[in-house]
Tab-separated table of C-alpha atoms in Angstrom:
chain	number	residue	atom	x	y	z
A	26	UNK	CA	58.438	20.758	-28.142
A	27	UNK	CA	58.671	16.614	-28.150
A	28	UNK	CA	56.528	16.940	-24.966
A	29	UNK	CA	53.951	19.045	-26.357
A	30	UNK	CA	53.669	17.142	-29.445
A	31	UNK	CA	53.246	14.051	-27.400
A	32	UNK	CA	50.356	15.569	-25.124
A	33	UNK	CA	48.417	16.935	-27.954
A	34	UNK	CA	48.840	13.527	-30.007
A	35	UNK	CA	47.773	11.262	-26.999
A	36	UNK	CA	45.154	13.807	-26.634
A	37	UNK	CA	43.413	13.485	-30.364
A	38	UNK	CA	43.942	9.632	-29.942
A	39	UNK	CA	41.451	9.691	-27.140
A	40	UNK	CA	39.580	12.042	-28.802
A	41	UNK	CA	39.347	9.059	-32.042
A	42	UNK	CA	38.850	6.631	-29.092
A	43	UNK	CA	36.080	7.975	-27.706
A	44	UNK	CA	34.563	8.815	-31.536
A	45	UNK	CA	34.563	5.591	-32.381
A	46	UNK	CA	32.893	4.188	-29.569
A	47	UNK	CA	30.339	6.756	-29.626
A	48	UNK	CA	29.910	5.780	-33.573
A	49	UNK	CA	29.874	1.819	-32.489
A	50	UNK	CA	27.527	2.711	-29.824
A	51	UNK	CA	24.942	4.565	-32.646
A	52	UNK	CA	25.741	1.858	-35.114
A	53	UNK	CA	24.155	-0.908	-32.265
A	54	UNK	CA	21.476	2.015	-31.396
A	55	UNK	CA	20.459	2.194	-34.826
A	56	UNK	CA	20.677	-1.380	-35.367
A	57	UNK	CA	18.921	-2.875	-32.428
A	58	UNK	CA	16.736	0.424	-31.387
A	59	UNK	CA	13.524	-1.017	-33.419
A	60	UNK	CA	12.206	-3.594	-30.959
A	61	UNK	CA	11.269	-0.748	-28.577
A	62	UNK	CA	8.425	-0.396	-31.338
A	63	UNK	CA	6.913	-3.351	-29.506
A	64	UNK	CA	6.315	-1.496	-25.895
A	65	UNK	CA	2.849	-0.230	-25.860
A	66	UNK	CA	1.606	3.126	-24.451
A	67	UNK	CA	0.602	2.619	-21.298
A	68	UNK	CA	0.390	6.047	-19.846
A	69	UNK	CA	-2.575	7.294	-17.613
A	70	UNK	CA	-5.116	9.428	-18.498
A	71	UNK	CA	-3.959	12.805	-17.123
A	72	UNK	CA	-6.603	14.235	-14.489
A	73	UNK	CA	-7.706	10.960	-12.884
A	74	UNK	CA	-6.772	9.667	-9.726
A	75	UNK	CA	-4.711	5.908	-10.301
A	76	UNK	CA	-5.603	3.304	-7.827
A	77	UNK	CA	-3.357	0.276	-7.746
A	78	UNK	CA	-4.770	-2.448	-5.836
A	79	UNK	CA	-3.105	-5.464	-4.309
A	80	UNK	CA	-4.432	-8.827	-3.184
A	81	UNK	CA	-2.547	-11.890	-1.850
A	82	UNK	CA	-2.144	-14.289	-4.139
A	83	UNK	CA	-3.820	-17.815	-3.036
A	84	UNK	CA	-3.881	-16.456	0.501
A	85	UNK	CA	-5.863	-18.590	1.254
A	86	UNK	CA	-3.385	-22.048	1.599
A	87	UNK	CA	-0.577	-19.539	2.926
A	88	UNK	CA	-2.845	-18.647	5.929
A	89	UNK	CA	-3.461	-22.500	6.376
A	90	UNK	CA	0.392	-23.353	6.060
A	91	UNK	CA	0.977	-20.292	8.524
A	92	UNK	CA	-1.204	-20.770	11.179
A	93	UNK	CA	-3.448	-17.818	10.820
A	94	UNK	CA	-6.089	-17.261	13.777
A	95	UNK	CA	-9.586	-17.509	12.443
A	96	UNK	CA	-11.601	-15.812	11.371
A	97	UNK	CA	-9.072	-12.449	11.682
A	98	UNK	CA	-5.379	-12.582	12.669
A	99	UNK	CA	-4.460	-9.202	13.538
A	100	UNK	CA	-0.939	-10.228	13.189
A	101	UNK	CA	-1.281	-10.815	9.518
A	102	UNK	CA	-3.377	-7.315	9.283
A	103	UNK	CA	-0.955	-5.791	11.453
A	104	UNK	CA	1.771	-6.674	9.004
A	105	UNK	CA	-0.179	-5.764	6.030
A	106	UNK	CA	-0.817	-2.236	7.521
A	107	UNK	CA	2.890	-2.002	8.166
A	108	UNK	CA	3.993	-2.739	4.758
A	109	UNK	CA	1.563	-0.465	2.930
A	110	UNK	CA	2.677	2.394	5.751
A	111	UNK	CA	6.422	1.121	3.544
A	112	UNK	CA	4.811	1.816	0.070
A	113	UNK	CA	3.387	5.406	1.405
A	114	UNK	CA	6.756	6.899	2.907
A	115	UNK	CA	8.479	4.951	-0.715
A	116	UNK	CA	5.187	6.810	-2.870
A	117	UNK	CA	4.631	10.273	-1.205
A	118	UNK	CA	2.230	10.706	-4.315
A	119	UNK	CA	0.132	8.000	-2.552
A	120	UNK	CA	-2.909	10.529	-0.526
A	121	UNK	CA	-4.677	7.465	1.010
A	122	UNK	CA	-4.788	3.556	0.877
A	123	UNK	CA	-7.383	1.513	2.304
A	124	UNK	CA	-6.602	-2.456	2.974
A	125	UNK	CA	-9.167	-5.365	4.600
A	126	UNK	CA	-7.895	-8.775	4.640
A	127	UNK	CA	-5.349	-9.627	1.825
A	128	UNK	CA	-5.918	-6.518	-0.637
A	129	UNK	CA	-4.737	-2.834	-0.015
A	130	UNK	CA	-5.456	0.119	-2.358
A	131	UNK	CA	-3.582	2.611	-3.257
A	132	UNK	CA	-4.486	5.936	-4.751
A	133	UNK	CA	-2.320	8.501	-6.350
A	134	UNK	CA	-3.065	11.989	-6.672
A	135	UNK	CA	-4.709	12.872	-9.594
A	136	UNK	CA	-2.040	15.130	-10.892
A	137	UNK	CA	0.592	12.888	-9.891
A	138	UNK	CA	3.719	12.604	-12.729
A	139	UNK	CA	5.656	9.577	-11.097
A	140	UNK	CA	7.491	7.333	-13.632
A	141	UNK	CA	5.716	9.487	-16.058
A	142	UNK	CA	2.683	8.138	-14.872
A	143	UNK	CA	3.144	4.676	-16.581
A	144	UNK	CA	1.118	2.216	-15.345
A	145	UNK	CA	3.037	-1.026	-15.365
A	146	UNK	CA	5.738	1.110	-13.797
A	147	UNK	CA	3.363	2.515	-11.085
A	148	UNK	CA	1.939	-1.222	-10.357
A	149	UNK	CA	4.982	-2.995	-10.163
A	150	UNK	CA	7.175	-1.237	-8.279
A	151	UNK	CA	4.158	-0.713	-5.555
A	152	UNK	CA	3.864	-4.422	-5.925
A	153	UNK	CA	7.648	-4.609	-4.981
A	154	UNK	CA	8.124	-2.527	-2.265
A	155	UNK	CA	4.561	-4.146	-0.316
A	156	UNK	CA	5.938	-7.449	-1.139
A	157	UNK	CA	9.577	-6.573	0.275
A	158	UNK	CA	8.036	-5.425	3.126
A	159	UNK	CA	5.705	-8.235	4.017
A	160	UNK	CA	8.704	-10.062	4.187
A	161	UNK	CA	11.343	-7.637	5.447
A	162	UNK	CA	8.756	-7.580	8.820
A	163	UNK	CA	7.547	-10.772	8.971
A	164	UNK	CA	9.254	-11.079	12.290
A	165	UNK	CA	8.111	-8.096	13.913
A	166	UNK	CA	4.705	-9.636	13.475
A	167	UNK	CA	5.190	-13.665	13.645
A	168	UNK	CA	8.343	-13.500	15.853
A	169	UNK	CA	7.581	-17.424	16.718
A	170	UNK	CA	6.424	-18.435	12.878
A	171	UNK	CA	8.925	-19.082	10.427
A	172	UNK	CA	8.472	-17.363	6.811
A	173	UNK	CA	7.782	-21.180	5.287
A	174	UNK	CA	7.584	-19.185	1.387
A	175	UNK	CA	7.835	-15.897	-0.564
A	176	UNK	CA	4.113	-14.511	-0.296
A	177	UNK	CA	3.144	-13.358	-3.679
A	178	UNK	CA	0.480	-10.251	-4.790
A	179	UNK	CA	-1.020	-9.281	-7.596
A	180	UNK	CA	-2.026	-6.045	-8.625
A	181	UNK	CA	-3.970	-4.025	-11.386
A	182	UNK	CA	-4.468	-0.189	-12.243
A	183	UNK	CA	-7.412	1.346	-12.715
A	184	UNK	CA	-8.356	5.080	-13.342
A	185	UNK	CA	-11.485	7.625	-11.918
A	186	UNK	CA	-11.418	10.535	-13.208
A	187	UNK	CA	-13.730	12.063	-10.402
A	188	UNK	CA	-13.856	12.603	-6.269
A	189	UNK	CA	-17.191	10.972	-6.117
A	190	UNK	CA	-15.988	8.052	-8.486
A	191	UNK	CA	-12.905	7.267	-6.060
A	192	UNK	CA	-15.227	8.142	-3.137
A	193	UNK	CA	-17.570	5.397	-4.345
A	194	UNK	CA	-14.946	2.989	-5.287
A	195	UNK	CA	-13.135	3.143	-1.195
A	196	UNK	CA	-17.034	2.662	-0.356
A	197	UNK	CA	-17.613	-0.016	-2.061
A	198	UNK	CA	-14.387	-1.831	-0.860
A	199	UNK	CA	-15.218	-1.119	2.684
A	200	UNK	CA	-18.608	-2.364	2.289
A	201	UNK	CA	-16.853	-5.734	0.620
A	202	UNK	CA	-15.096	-5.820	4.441
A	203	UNK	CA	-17.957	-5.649	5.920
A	204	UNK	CA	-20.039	-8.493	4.010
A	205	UNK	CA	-17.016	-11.151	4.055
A	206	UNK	CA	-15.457	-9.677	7.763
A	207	UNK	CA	-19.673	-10.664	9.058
A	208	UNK	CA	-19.873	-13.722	7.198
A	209	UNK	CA	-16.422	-14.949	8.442
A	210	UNK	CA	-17.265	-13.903	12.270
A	211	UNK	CA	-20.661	-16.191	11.718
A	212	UNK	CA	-19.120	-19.083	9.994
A	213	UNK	CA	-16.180	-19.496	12.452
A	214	UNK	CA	-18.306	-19.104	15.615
A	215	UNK	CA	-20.330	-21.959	14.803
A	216	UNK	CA	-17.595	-23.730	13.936
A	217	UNK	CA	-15.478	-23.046	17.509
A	218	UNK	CA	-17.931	-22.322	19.665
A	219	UNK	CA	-20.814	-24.300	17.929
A	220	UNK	CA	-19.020	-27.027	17.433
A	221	UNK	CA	-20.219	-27.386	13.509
A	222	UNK	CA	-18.103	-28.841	10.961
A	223	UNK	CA	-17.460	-26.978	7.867
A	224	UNK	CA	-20.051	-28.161	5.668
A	225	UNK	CA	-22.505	-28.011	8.417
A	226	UNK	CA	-21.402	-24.121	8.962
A	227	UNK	CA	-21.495	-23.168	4.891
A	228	UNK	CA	-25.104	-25.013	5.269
A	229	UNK	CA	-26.196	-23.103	7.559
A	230	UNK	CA	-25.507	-20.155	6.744
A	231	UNK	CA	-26.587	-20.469	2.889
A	232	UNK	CA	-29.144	-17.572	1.732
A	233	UNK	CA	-28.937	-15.678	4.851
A	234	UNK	CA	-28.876	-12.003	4.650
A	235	UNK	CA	-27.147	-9.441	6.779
A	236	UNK	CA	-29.998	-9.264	9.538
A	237	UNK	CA	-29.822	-13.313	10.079
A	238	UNK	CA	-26.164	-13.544	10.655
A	239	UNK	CA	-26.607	-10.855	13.384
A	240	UNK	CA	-29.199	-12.714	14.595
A	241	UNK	CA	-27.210	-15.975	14.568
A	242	UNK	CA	-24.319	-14.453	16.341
A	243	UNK	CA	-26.229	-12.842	19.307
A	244	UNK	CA	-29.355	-15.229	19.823
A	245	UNK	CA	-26.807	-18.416	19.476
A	246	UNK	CA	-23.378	-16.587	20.879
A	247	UNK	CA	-24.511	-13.552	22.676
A	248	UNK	CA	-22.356	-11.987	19.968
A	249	UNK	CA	-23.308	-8.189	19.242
A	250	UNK	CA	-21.552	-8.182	15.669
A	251	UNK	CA	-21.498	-3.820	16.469
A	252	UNK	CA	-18.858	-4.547	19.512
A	253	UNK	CA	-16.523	-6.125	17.023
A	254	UNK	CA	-13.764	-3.683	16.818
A	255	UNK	CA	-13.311	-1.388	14.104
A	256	UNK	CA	-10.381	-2.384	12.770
A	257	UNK	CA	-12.268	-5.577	11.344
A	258	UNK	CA	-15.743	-4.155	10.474
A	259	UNK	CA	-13.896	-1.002	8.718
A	260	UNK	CA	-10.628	-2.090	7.425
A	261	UNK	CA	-7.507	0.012	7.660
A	262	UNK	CA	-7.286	3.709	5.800
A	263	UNK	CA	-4.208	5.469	5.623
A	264	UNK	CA	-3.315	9.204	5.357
A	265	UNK	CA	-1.103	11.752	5.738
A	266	UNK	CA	-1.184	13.495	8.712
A	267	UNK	CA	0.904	16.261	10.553
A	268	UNK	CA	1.979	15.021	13.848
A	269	UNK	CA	4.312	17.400	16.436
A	270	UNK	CA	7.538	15.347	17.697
A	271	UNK	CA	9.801	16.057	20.348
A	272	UNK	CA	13.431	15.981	19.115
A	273	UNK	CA	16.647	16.348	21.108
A	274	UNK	CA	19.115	18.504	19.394
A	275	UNK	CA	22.707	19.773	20.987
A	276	UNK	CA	22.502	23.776	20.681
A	277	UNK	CA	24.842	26.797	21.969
A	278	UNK	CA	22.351	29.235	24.004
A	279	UNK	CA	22.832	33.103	24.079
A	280	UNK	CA	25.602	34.352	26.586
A	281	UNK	CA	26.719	30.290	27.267
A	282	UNK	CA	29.903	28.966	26.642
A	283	UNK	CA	29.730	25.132	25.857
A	284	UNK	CA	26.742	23.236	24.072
A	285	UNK	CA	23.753	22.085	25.658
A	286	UNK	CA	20.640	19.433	24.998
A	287	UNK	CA	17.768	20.816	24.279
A	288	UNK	CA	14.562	19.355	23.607
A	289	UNK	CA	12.219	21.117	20.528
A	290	UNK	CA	8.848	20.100	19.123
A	291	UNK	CA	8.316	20.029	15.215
A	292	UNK	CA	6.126	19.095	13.220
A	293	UNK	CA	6.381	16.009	10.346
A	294	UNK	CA	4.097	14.405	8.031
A	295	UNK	CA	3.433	10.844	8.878
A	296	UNK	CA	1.654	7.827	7.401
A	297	UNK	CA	-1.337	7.302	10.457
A	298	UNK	CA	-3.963	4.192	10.436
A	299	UNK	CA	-7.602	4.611	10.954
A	300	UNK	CA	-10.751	2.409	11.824
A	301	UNK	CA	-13.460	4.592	10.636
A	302	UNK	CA	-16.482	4.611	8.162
A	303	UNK	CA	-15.485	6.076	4.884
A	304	UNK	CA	-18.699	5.722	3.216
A	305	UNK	CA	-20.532	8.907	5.209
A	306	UNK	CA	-19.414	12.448	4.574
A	307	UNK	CA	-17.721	12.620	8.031
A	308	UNK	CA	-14.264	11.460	7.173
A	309	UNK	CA	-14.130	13.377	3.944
A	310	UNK	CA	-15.269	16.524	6.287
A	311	UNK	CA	-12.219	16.347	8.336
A	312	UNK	CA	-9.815	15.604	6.037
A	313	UNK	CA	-10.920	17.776	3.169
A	314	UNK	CA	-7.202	17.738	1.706
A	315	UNK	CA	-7.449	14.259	0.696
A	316	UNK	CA	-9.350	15.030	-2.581
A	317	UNK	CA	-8.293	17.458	-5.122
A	318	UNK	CA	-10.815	19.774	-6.549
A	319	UNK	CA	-12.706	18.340	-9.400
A	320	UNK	CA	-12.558	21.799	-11.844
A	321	UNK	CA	-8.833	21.975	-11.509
């Protein structure tokens, strides 16, 4: 009987133990709870596809300080590439991204509900996982270039609520690629193989359209701006694609005794890269799960 009394009194003392910090715990709640009155909504529109884009903050001195080959350093895309394939396989809500220089996009399905949809949620932590990555492989890319400082991105959210308004917003993000990727090819050929200073270059090239910097490049260079390769006149776009993998896996076969390898194929969703146009109907044609229907 002394036991049992003991066991049920230590039991209703834990029981008032655990009331009373529950109690203190509601008293700070209540207390405290208010300032949460300062957050603002910042929830997406539902039905719209959300497009975070990145760009490299003041890329421009760390490409100086790190050596980047001009006018393109497919190291430095190469490792961009890789880190937003990271923010994809983090993100599966991410359909496609597109990237060019120092800027990646990424777009979430429209009916995506990550972190509730929250926008400074959805921008920062894609923010922190590409800027992790840039870091994390670094070395895969500049194996003989030391990381001097922490790169830095920033990023913004914005919202269309239709395919042909995300259609026209990758378009018009390639075709930035395309003005700055042919301006860049014309200024730094007549600075390296022209032999132009900077100023000279910029003057040169001021108030020329499209048609005279081709002209420039092959008549001067023997440059045909077309033969660049795609990866510089296009950017990068990511999707999801199904890819078949062969994977070795230790199975017992009918009528046998011990364990064998075998060798099986399956298929797996992966994040690929491609060089293409997105701007024409093409893409859109063969990928035609990209894009969710517009009536749904």
């Amino acid at each position: 009987m002394q036991i049992l009394n003991t066991r049920v009194l230590s039991g209703c003392m834990k029981t008032l133990v655990r009331s009373l910090n529950h109690s203190s715990r509601a008293m700070a709640k209540s207390k405290f709870e208010y300032v949460r009155q300062f957050e603002t909504d910042d929830t997406c529109l539902r039905n719209c596809y959300i497009v975070v884009r990145l760009d490299g903050r003041n890329f421009h001195k760390f490409s100086e300080k790190h050596n980047f080959a001009k006018p393109n350093d497919n190291r430095a895309l190469g490792l961009m590439t890789r880190s937003a394939q990271s923010v994809m396989e983090e993100l599966e809500d991410v359909v496609i991204a597109y990237g060019q220089s120092d800027e990646f996009s990424f777009v979430f399905k429209r009916t995506s509900t990550w972190f509730k949809r929250r926008a400074s949620k959805l921008m920062t932590h894609v923010a922190s996982q590409f800027s992790s990555s840039y870091v994390f492989y670094w070395k895969e890319y500049f194996a003989e270039q030391p990381l001097l400082y922490p790169p830095g991105f920033d990023g913004r959210v914005v919202l269309y609520p239709s395919n042909r308004n995300l259609r026209d917003y990758l378009s018009w993000r390639q075709a930035d690629c395309h003005v700055n990727n042919l301006y860049n090819t014309s200024f730094w050929t007549l600075i390296q193989k022209g032999g132009l200073t900077t100023i000279q270059a910029e003057e040169r090239l001021k108030g020329t359209l499209a048609a005279d910097k081709n002209e420039i490049l092959f008549s001067d260079f023997g440059i045909n701006y077309n033969n660049e390769p795609m990866l510089l006149r296009k950017g990068t776009t990511l999707i999801w694609e199904k890819r078949d993998e062969a994977v070795t896996k230790m199975v017992k076969l009918p009528n046998e005794e011990e364990r064998k390898e075998v060798t099986v194929t399956r298929g797996r969703k992966r994040v690929c890269p491609h060089h293409c146009d997105v701007i024409g109907d093409q893409f859109w044609e063969e990928h035609p799960d990209i894009l969710e229907r517009d009536d749904c």
